[in-house]
Tab-separated table of C-alpha atoms and ligand atoms in Angstrom:
chain	number	residue	atom	x	y	z
A	1	MET	CA	0.000	0.000	0.000
A	2	ILE	CA	1.210	3.513	-0.702
A	3	ASP	CA	0.040	6.818	0.726
A	4	LEU	CA	0.129	8.907	-2.420
A	5	SER	CA	-3.028	9.680	-4.377
A	6	ILE	CA	-3.140	9.087	-8.129
A	7	THR	CA	-2.653	12.818	-8.675
A	8	ASP	CA	0.394	12.831	-6.351
A	9	ILE	CA	1.955	9.926	-8.213
A	10	ILE	CA	1.334	11.594	-11.547
A	11	ASP	CA	2.785	14.898	-10.306
A	12	LYS	CA	5.887	13.033	-9.168
A	13	ALA	CA	6.104	11.177	-12.494
A	14	LYS	CA	5.970	14.441	-14.431
A	15	MET	CA	9.380	15.297	-12.994
A	16	CYS	CA	10.821	12.576	-15.297
A	17	ARG	CA	12.608	10.743	-12.505
A	18	GLY	CA	10.567	7.554	-12.705
A	19	ILE	CA	8.121	5.903	-10.304
A	20	SER	CA	8.222	2.794	-8.117
A	21	SER	CA	6.627	-0.563	-8.940
A	22	ASP	CA	3.909	0.023	-6.349
A	23	GLU	CA	3.147	3.409	-7.865
A	24	ALA	CA	3.069	1.789	-11.289
A	25	ALA	CA	0.494	-0.715	-9.974
A	26	GLU	CA	-1.700	2.141	-8.751
A	27	LEU	CA	-1.541	3.821	-12.148
A	28	LEU	CA	-2.218	0.627	-14.069
A	29	SER	CA	-5.403	0.153	-12.108
A	30	VAL	CA	-6.912	3.617	-12.689
A	31	SER	CA	-10.433	3.197	-13.940
A	32	ASN	CA	-12.251	6.505	-13.798
A	33	GLN	CA	-12.049	8.747	-16.813
A	34	LYS	CA	-10.433	11.685	-15.029
A	35	ASP	CA	-7.504	9.644	-13.649
A	36	ARG	CA	-7.078	7.858	-16.944
A	37	SER	CA	-6.892	11.143	-18.851
A	38	GLU	CA	-4.364	12.521	-16.342
A	39	LEU	CA	-2.241	9.397	-16.749
A	40	ILE	CA	-2.256	9.529	-20.539
A	41	SER	CA	-1.597	13.234	-20.665
A	42	ALA	CA	1.299	12.990	-18.156
A	43	ALA	CA	2.906	10.206	-20.199
A	44	GLY	CA	2.641	12.286	-23.383
A	45	SER	CA	4.162	15.284	-21.683
A	46	VAL	CA	7.066	13.274	-20.195
A	47	ARG	CA	7.786	11.851	-23.663
A	48	ASP	CA	7.750	15.376	-25.135
A	49	LYS	CA	10.094	16.687	-22.420
A	50	VAL	CA	12.635	13.943	-23.129
A	51	PHE	CA	12.299	13.545	-26.902
A	52	GLY	CA	10.583	16.707	-28.160
A	53	ASN	CA	8.108	16.270	-30.999
A	54	LYS	CA	10.116	13.718	-32.956
A	55	VAL	CA	9.282	10.075	-33.357
A	56	PHE	CA	11.341	7.270	-34.845
A	57	ILE	CA	9.981	4.976	-37.537
A	58	TYR	CA	10.968	1.361	-38.093
A	59	GLY	CA	10.314	-0.744	-41.175
A	60	PHE	CA	9.320	-4.345	-40.635
A	61	VAL	CA	10.648	-7.104	-42.860
A	62	TYR	CA	9.218	-10.407	-41.684
A	63	PHE	CA	11.382	-12.382	-44.055
A	64	SER	CA	10.622	-15.950	-42.930
A	65	THR	CA	7.405	-17.267	-41.439
A	66	TYR	CA	8.818	-20.774	-40.849
A	67	CYS	CA	9.271	-21.653	-37.194
A	68	ARG	CA	10.402	-24.680	-35.188
A	69	ASN	CA	8.547	-23.474	-32.078
A	70	ASN	CA	4.948	-23.941	-31.101
A	71	CYS	CA	3.958	-20.899	-29.038
A	72	ALA	CA	0.312	-21.233	-28.008
A	73	PHE	CA	-0.594	-17.667	-29.051
A	74	CYS	CA	1.148	-17.490	-32.417
A	75	TYR	CA	-0.332	-17.890	-35.873
A	76	TYR	CA	3.026	-19.078	-37.222
A	77	ARG	CA	3.476	-21.860	-34.644
A	78	ARG	CA	4.976	-25.058	-36.065
A	79	THR	CA	1.782	-27.084	-36.001
A	80	ASN	CA	-0.456	-24.504	-37.662
A	81	ASP	CA	-1.042	-25.698	-41.189
A	82	LEU	CA	-0.603	-22.627	-43.375
A	83	SER	CA	1.311	-21.475	-46.386
A	84	ARG	CA	4.619	-19.946	-45.393
A	85	TYR	CA	7.303	-17.953	-47.172
A	86	ARG	CA	11.014	-17.275	-46.916
A	87	LYS	CA	12.367	-14.229	-48.752
A	88	THR	CA	15.711	-14.466	-50.554
A	89	GLU	CA	18.676	-12.345	-49.514
A	90	ASP	CA	18.250	-10.199	-52.630
A	91	GLU	CA	14.578	-9.637	-51.849
A	92	VAL	CA	15.416	-8.573	-48.280
A	93	LEU	CA	18.074	-6.232	-49.621
A	94	ALA	CA	15.663	-4.626	-52.068
A	95	LEU	CA	12.989	-4.249	-49.374
A	96	SER	CA	15.449	-2.685	-46.953
A	97	ALA	CA	16.697	-0.282	-49.613
A	98	SER	CA	13.171	0.797	-50.512
A	99	LEU	CA	12.317	1.386	-46.849
A	100	LYS	CA	15.477	3.460	-46.462
A	101	ASP	CA	14.628	5.512	-49.556
A	102	ALA	CA	11.164	6.125	-48.141
A	103	GLY	CA	12.716	7.674	-45.018
A	104	ILE	CA	12.580	5.072	-42.262
A	105	ASN	CA	15.192	5.126	-39.474
A	106	LEU	CA	15.754	1.375	-39.015
A	107	VAL	CA	14.919	-1.932	-40.621
A	108	ASP	CA	13.753	-4.771	-38.375
A	109	LEU	CA	14.729	-8.140	-39.877
A	110	THR	CA	12.369	-10.600	-38.245
A	111	MET	CA	11.899	-14.336	-38.656
A	112	GLY	CA	10.310	-17.268	-36.867
A	113	GLU	CA	12.935	-19.685	-35.610
A	114	ASP	CA	13.385	-20.958	-39.148
A	115	PRO	CA	15.655	-24.044	-39.132
A	116	VAL	CA	17.125	-23.041	-42.500
A	117	MET	CA	18.149	-19.619	-41.219
A	118	CYS	CA	19.393	-21.012	-37.890
A	119	ALA	CA	21.634	-23.630	-39.569
A	120	GLY	CA	25.411	-23.340	-39.564
A	121	GLY	CA	25.493	-20.814	-36.714
A	122	TYR	CA	22.983	-18.506	-38.494
A	123	ARG	CA	25.206	-18.389	-41.583
A	124	GLU	CA	22.474	-17.184	-43.964
A	125	LEU	CA	21.038	-14.644	-41.575
A	126	LEU	CA	24.460	-13.211	-40.766
A	127	GLY	CA	25.219	-12.908	-44.477
A	128	MET	CA	21.935	-11.069	-44.969
A	129	VAL	CA	22.646	-8.653	-42.119
A	130	ARG	CA	26.150	-7.985	-43.472
A	131	ARG	CA	24.801	-7.182	-46.927
A	132	VAL	CA	22.094	-4.868	-45.578
A	133	ARG	CA	24.766	-3.036	-43.584
A	134	ASP	CA	27.264	-2.828	-46.472
A	135	GLU	CA	24.941	-2.321	-49.426
A	136	VAL	CA	22.015	-0.413	-47.894
A	137	GLY	CA	23.636	1.281	-44.914
A	138	ILE	CA	20.756	1.566	-42.498
A	139	PRO	CA	20.522	0.741	-38.762
A	140	ILE	CA	19.433	-2.874	-38.275
A	141	MET	CA	17.427	-4.688	-35.644
A	142	VAL	CA	17.484	-8.495	-35.741
A	143	SER	CA	14.620	-10.520	-34.295
A	144	PRO	CA	15.640	-14.155	-34.853
A	145	GLY	CA	14.134	-15.709	-31.703
A	146	ALA	CA	16.333	-17.213	-29.003
A	147	VAL	CA	19.939	-17.828	-30.067
A	148	PRO	CA	22.951	-19.429	-28.311
A	149	GLU	CA	25.138	-17.163	-26.187
A	150	GLU	CA	28.108	-17.450	-28.534
A	151	SER	CA	26.110	-16.050	-31.492
A	152	PHE	CA	25.622	-12.527	-30.182
A	153	SER	CA	29.058	-11.216	-31.085
A	154	ALA	CA	28.568	-12.578	-34.623
A	155	PHE	CA	25.338	-10.567	-34.979
A	156	ARG	CA	27.119	-7.465	-33.716
A	157	ASP	CA	30.082	-7.988	-36.068
A	158	ALA	CA	27.771	-8.541	-39.029
A	159	GLY	CA	26.266	-5.105	-38.431
A	160	ALA	CA	23.216	-5.519	-36.194
A	161	ASP	CA	22.587	-2.572	-33.892
A	162	TRP	CA	19.672	-4.074	-31.969
A	163	PHE	CA	18.607	-7.508	-30.809
A	164	ALA	CA	14.909	-7.973	-30.051
A	165	CYS	CA	13.511	-10.875	-28.044
A	166	TYR	CA	10.165	-10.575	-26.281
A	167	GLN	CA	9.633	-12.457	-23.062
A	168	GLU	CA	5.875	-11.669	-23.282
A	169	THR	CA	5.478	-12.359	-19.541
A	170	TYR	CA	7.745	-12.591	-16.497
A	171	ASN	CA	5.312	-14.936	-14.775
A	172	ARG	CA	7.070	-18.295	-15.149
A	173	ASP	CA	3.861	-20.341	-14.980
A	174	LEU	CA	2.153	-18.279	-17.618
A	175	PHE	CA	5.305	-18.366	-19.752
A	176	SER	CA	5.269	-22.168	-19.722
A	177	LYS	CA	1.680	-22.143	-21.004
A	178	LEU	CA	2.456	-19.651	-23.773
A	179	ARG	CA	5.931	-20.385	-24.995
A	180	LEU	CA	5.525	-24.151	-24.996
A	181	GLU	CA	8.687	-26.269	-24.732
A	182	GLN	CA	10.860	-23.170	-24.258
A	183	ASP	CA	13.116	-22.211	-21.399
A	184	PHE	CA	12.231	-19.076	-19.432
A	185	ASP	CA	15.797	-18.361	-18.319
A	186	ASN	CA	17.262	-18.908	-21.753
A	187	ARG	CA	14.871	-16.304	-23.142
A	188	LEU	CA	15.569	-13.906	-20.294
A	189	ASN	CA	19.303	-14.341	-20.869
A	190	GLN	CA	18.933	-13.266	-24.498
A	191	LYS	CA	18.668	-9.684	-23.318
A	192	ILE	CA	21.620	-10.015	-20.961
A	193	TRP	CA	23.859	-11.730	-23.510
A	194	ALA	CA	22.940	-9.239	-26.221
A	195	LYS	CA	23.835	-6.321	-23.977
A	196	ARG	CA	27.107	-7.958	-22.997
A	197	ALA	CA	27.998	-8.235	-26.671
A	198	GLY	CA	27.373	-4.511	-27.085
A	199	LEU	CA	24.004	-4.775	-28.830
A	200	LEU	CA	21.036	-2.580	-27.947
A	201	THR	CA	18.087	-4.638	-26.784
A	202	GLU	CA	14.332	-4.693	-27.045
A	203	ASP	CA	11.986	-6.660	-24.807
A	204	GLY	CA	8.205	-6.858	-24.928
A	205	MET	CA	5.179	-7.991	-22.977
A	206	MET	CA	1.824	-9.140	-24.216
A	207	VAL	CA	-1.350	-7.798	-22.680
A	208	GLY	CA	-4.647	-9.653	-22.417
A	209	LEU	CA	-3.601	-13.304	-22.409
A	210	GLY	CA	-4.426	-14.209	-18.849
A	211	GLU	CA	-1.904	-12.146	-16.894
A	212	THR	CA	-2.785	-10.261	-13.706
A	213	LEU	CA	-2.199	-6.587	-13.132
A	214	ARG	CA	0.744	-7.509	-10.886
A	215	ASP	CA	2.192	-9.585	-13.744
A	216	ARG	CA	2.081	-6.468	-15.904
A	217	VAL	CA	3.845	-4.406	-13.276
A	218	ASP	CA	6.497	-7.118	-12.880
A	219	ALA	CA	7.054	-7.309	-16.629
A	220	ILE	CA	7.438	-3.538	-16.989
A	221	THR	CA	9.766	-3.371	-13.989
A	222	LYS	CA	11.874	-6.288	-15.194
A	223	MET	CA	12.175	-5.121	-18.809
A	224	GLY	CA	13.272	-1.698	-17.627
A	225	SER	CA	15.646	-2.896	-14.948
A	226	LEU	CA	17.343	-5.287	-17.379
A	227	GLY	CA	18.383	-2.093	-19.128
A	228	CYS	CA	16.516	-2.771	-22.375
A	229	GLU	CA	16.688	0.453	-24.332
A	230	GLN	CA	13.399	-0.301	-26.080
A	231	ILE	CA	10.421	-1.824	-24.283
A	232	ARG	CA	6.939	-2.511	-25.556
A	233	ALA	CA	3.458	-3.718	-24.706
A	234	MET	CA	1.144	-5.237	-27.292
A	235	THR	CA	-2.413	-6.466	-26.977
A	236	PHE	CA	-2.912	-10.165	-27.634
A	237	VAL	CA	-4.912	-10.856	-30.783
A	238	PRO	CA	-6.385	-14.403	-30.877
A	239	GLN	CA	-5.112	-16.296	-33.922
A	240	ASN	CA	-6.910	-18.870	-36.043
A	241	GLY	CA	-5.603	-22.400	-35.767
A	242	THR	CA	-4.044	-21.928	-32.329
A	243	PRO	CA	-5.128	-23.269	-28.923
A	244	MET	CA	-5.999	-19.685	-27.955
A	245	GLU	CA	-8.169	-18.856	-30.974
A	246	GLY	CA	-11.362	-18.912	-28.920
A	247	MET	CA	-10.216	-16.322	-26.381
A	248	LYS	CA	-12.114	-13.069	-26.255
A	249	PRO	CA	-10.043	-10.318	-27.902
A	250	ALA	CA	-8.962	-7.734	-25.339
A	251	GLU	CA	-9.660	-4.022	-25.693
A	252	SER	CA	-6.554	-1.924	-26.243
A	253	ASP	CA	-7.059	0.092	-23.058
A	254	ASP	CA	-4.786	-2.078	-20.899
A	255	GLU	CA	-2.070	-1.768	-23.532
A	256	LEU	CA	-2.440	2.018	-23.552
A	257	ARG	CA	-2.207	2.216	-19.766
A	258	SER	CA	0.838	-0.067	-19.880
A	259	ILE	CA	2.523	2.178	-22.458
A	260	ALA	CA	1.775	5.238	-20.318
A	261	VAL	CA	3.122	3.583	-17.160
A	262	MET	CA	6.269	2.430	-18.994
A	263	ARG	CA	6.850	5.998	-20.100
A	264	LEU	CA	6.436	7.353	-16.574
A	265	MET	CA	8.583	4.631	-15.014
A	266	PHE	CA	11.346	4.795	-17.643
A	267	PRO	CA	11.120	8.253	-19.244
A	268	ASP	CA	14.150	7.906	-21.524
A	269	ARG	CA	13.336	4.548	-23.151
A	270	LEU	CA	12.126	3.980	-26.671
A	271	ILE	CA	8.547	2.722	-26.563
A	272	PRO	CA	6.828	1.518	-29.722
A	273	ALA	CA	3.381	2.254	-31.018
A	274	SER	CA	2.909	-0.892	-33.053
A	275	LEU	CA	0.724	-0.860	-36.141
A	276	ASP	CA	0.436	-4.615	-35.780
A	277	VAL	CA	-2.528	-4.593	-33.399
A	278	GLU	CA	-5.083	-2.081	-34.691
A	279	GLY	CA	-3.327	-0.864	-37.828
A	280	THR	CA	-3.044	2.882	-38.355
A	281	ALA	CA	-6.376	3.417	-36.564
A	282	GLY	CA	-4.502	2.720	-33.321
A	283	LEU	CA	-1.541	4.995	-33.981
A	284	LYS	CA	-2.748	8.218	-32.373
A	285	THR	CA	-3.910	6.650	-29.117
A	286	ARG	CA	-0.541	4.930	-28.675
A	287	LEU	CA	1.427	8.093	-29.388
A	288	ASP	CA	-0.863	10.005	-27.034
A	289	ALA	CA	-0.026	7.422	-24.340
A	290	GLY	CA	3.688	8.215	-24.571
A	291	ALA	CA	5.044	5.968	-27.342
A	292	ASN	CA	7.810	7.441	-29.508
A	293	VAL	CA	8.632	4.777	-32.083
A	294	ILE	CA	6.326	3.599	-34.855
A	295	THR	CA	6.933	-0.049	-35.645
A	296	SER	CA	5.542	-2.593	-38.070
A	297	ILE	CA	5.615	-0.309	-41.079
A	298	VAL	CA	5.238	-2.781	-43.943
A	299	PRO	CA	5.519	-1.859	-47.631
A	300	PRO	CA	2.390	-2.791	-49.635
A	301	HIS	CA	2.234	-5.409	-52.413
A	302	MET	CA	5.455	-7.181	-51.412
A	303	ASP	CA	3.789	-10.319	-50.050
A	304	LEU	CA	5.013	-9.532	-46.551
A	305	ALA	CA	3.055	-10.378	-43.413
A	306	GLY	CA	2.683	-8.754	-40.017
A	307	VAL	CA	2.771	-10.847	-36.850
A	308	ALA	CA	-0.375	-10.256	-34.808
A	309	GLN	CA	-2.342	-8.961	-37.789
A	310	HIS	CA	-0.861	-10.612	-40.813
A	311	GLU	CA	-2.832	-8.618	-43.375
A	312	LEU	CA	-4.383	-5.600	-41.643
A	313	ASP	CA	-3.637	-2.317	-43.454
A	314	ILE	CA	-0.787	-3.804	-45.503
A	315	ASP	CA	-2.025	-4.055	-49.080
A	316	ASN	CA	-4.162	-0.914	-48.822
A	317	GLY	CA	-0.859	0.908	-48.199
A	318	HIS	CA	-1.893	2.246	-44.801
A	319	ARG	CA	1.158	0.750	-43.144
A	320	SER	CA	3.429	2.387	-45.722
A	321	VAL	CA	5.892	5.111	-44.810
A	322	ALA	CA	4.072	7.704	-46.921
A	323	HIS	CA	0.768	7.139	-45.181
A	324	VAL	CA	2.311	7.201	-41.702
A	325	LEU	CA	4.164	10.454	-42.482
A	326	GLN	CA	0.914	12.011	-43.593
A	327	MET	CA	-0.756	10.960	-40.336
A	328	LEU	CA	2.100	12.315	-38.210
A	329	ASP	CA	1.800	15.697	-39.878
A	330	GLY	CA	-1.713	15.994	-38.591
A	331	MET	CA	-0.593	15.155	-35.028
A	332	GLY	CA	2.097	17.805	-34.672
A	333	LYS	CA	4.841	15.175	-34.724
A	334	ARG	CA	7.735	14.721	-37.091
A	335	VAL	CA	9.971	11.825	-38.028
A	336	ALA	CA	13.525	12.000	-36.691
A	337	THR	CA	16.182	12.442	-39.342
A	338	ASN	CA	18.655	9.624	-39.844
A	339	THR	CA	21.336	11.853	-38.308
A	340	GLU	CA	19.195	12.299	-35.194
A	341	TYR	CA	18.606	8.560	-35.004
A	342	ALA	CA	22.350	7.853	-35.378
A	343	SER	CA	23.056	10.289	-32.567
A	344	LEU	CA	20.439	8.594	-30.369
A	345	LEU	CA	22.072	5.204	-30.988
A	346	LYS	CA	25.431	6.670	-30.000
A	347	ASP	CA	23.967	7.986	-26.740
A	348	LEU	CA	22.227	4.683	-26.020
A	349	ARG	CA	25.469	2.761	-26.571
A	350	ALA	CA	27.324	5.071	-24.211
A	351	TRP	CA	24.588	4.474	-21.625
A	352	ASN	CA	24.786	0.722	-22.239
A	353	ARG	CA	28.470	0.528	-21.177
B	1	SF4	S1	6.081	-16.423	-31.439
B	1	SF4	FE1	7.945	-16.601	-32.641
B	1	SF4	S2	8.973	-18.388	-31.777
B	1	SF4	FE2	6.830	-18.532	-31.139
B	1	SF4	S3	5.848	-19.790	-32.711
B	1	SF4	FE3	5.588	-17.625	-33.291
B	1	SF4	S4	7.256	-17.188	-34.692
B	1	SF4	FE4	7.763	-19.062	-33.561
C-alpha cells in the first residue's frame, strides 16, 4: 500500500525521474475517466520533455514465417497448417533499400525460428545482415528468436545494432503455457547476452492473455531494470488455428495504460506504437499514451506479413511510410532524421556501457 493519491503519483512522475513498482500498480489500475486522462496526458508530456516532438519509424521485414517453435498464441506456430514464405537475400536487400529511400530510421529483420536460417550458426542470416549493412547502410534490428550465447558477437560484427527478443510475460507459470517447450531463463538471458555483446536490446510484454495486473507491473519493472533500451506492450490478438483462438479479444485500453506507465517509469526509453494490433487506426492513441517509435511499417504489395495482424492495413498501403508520415503531420509530430537517429544510438550505446 502507498500513501500517495493518483494525482500525487502523476505529479511526481511528471518530474521525469521515474516511479516505483507500487506506484506503477496504482496507475495501471486507474479506472475513472479523469484519472485515466491525467495518466495519458502525463505520459505524453514526459515523452515530449525527453524527446521533443520527434518520433522514430521502423520498417518491418518479416522475411521468414517458418518456425520450429509452437507458441500457443502465435499464428506461425509449427503445427499450424498454413502457407509460409522465406524471402531471398536479394529480396530482403531490395525491401530494406526501398524502406530506407522512403525515409525510415531502421529496418527490423524478423523471422520465426526458421531451421534453415538457424543452420550453420545462423550463416544465412548473418550474411543477410552484413549485406544490408554494407549495401544499404541503415541501422538494423534483428529478431531471430532465441539464439545461443556465442552467437551474439557474430550478430554485432555482421552489423546488427539491436537484438529484439520478447519475453511476453515474467510470470514463469504463464510463460510455460504460452511459450511451450521453451526455457524461461534462456529467453531472459537473451537480453543479458545481447547487452554484454554490445548490442542494444528490445523486450516486450503481451497484454490480455491471462496475466494479472501484478504480472504487468512485474514485466514492466523487469524489462526496464534489465536495461533494455526499447520496451513494448502489445495487446494479444487471438489467432486462427491456435489453442488460444477462442479467447475473447482484449480491448486496447490495458495496452495504452501499460505504455503510459512504462513511459512514466522509464522516461528515456524507446517505446513503440505498433501498427500490428489495430493498424493505423490505433496509432494516435498509442502516441498520445507516450510511445515514440512507430513499428511494423510494412511496404504494400510485397507479399510480406505482419505478426499479430498478418494482413491488416498492408495491401491498402496504410502501413506504408508515406501514409504514416501524412498521419504524423496531422498530429504535430515529425519523423527523426537519420542523423538524429544515429546520434540517439550513439547515446544509447554510451549508456549501455
Ligand atoms: S512467437 Fe515466434 S517463436 Fe513462437 S511460434 Fe511464433 S514465430 Fe515461432
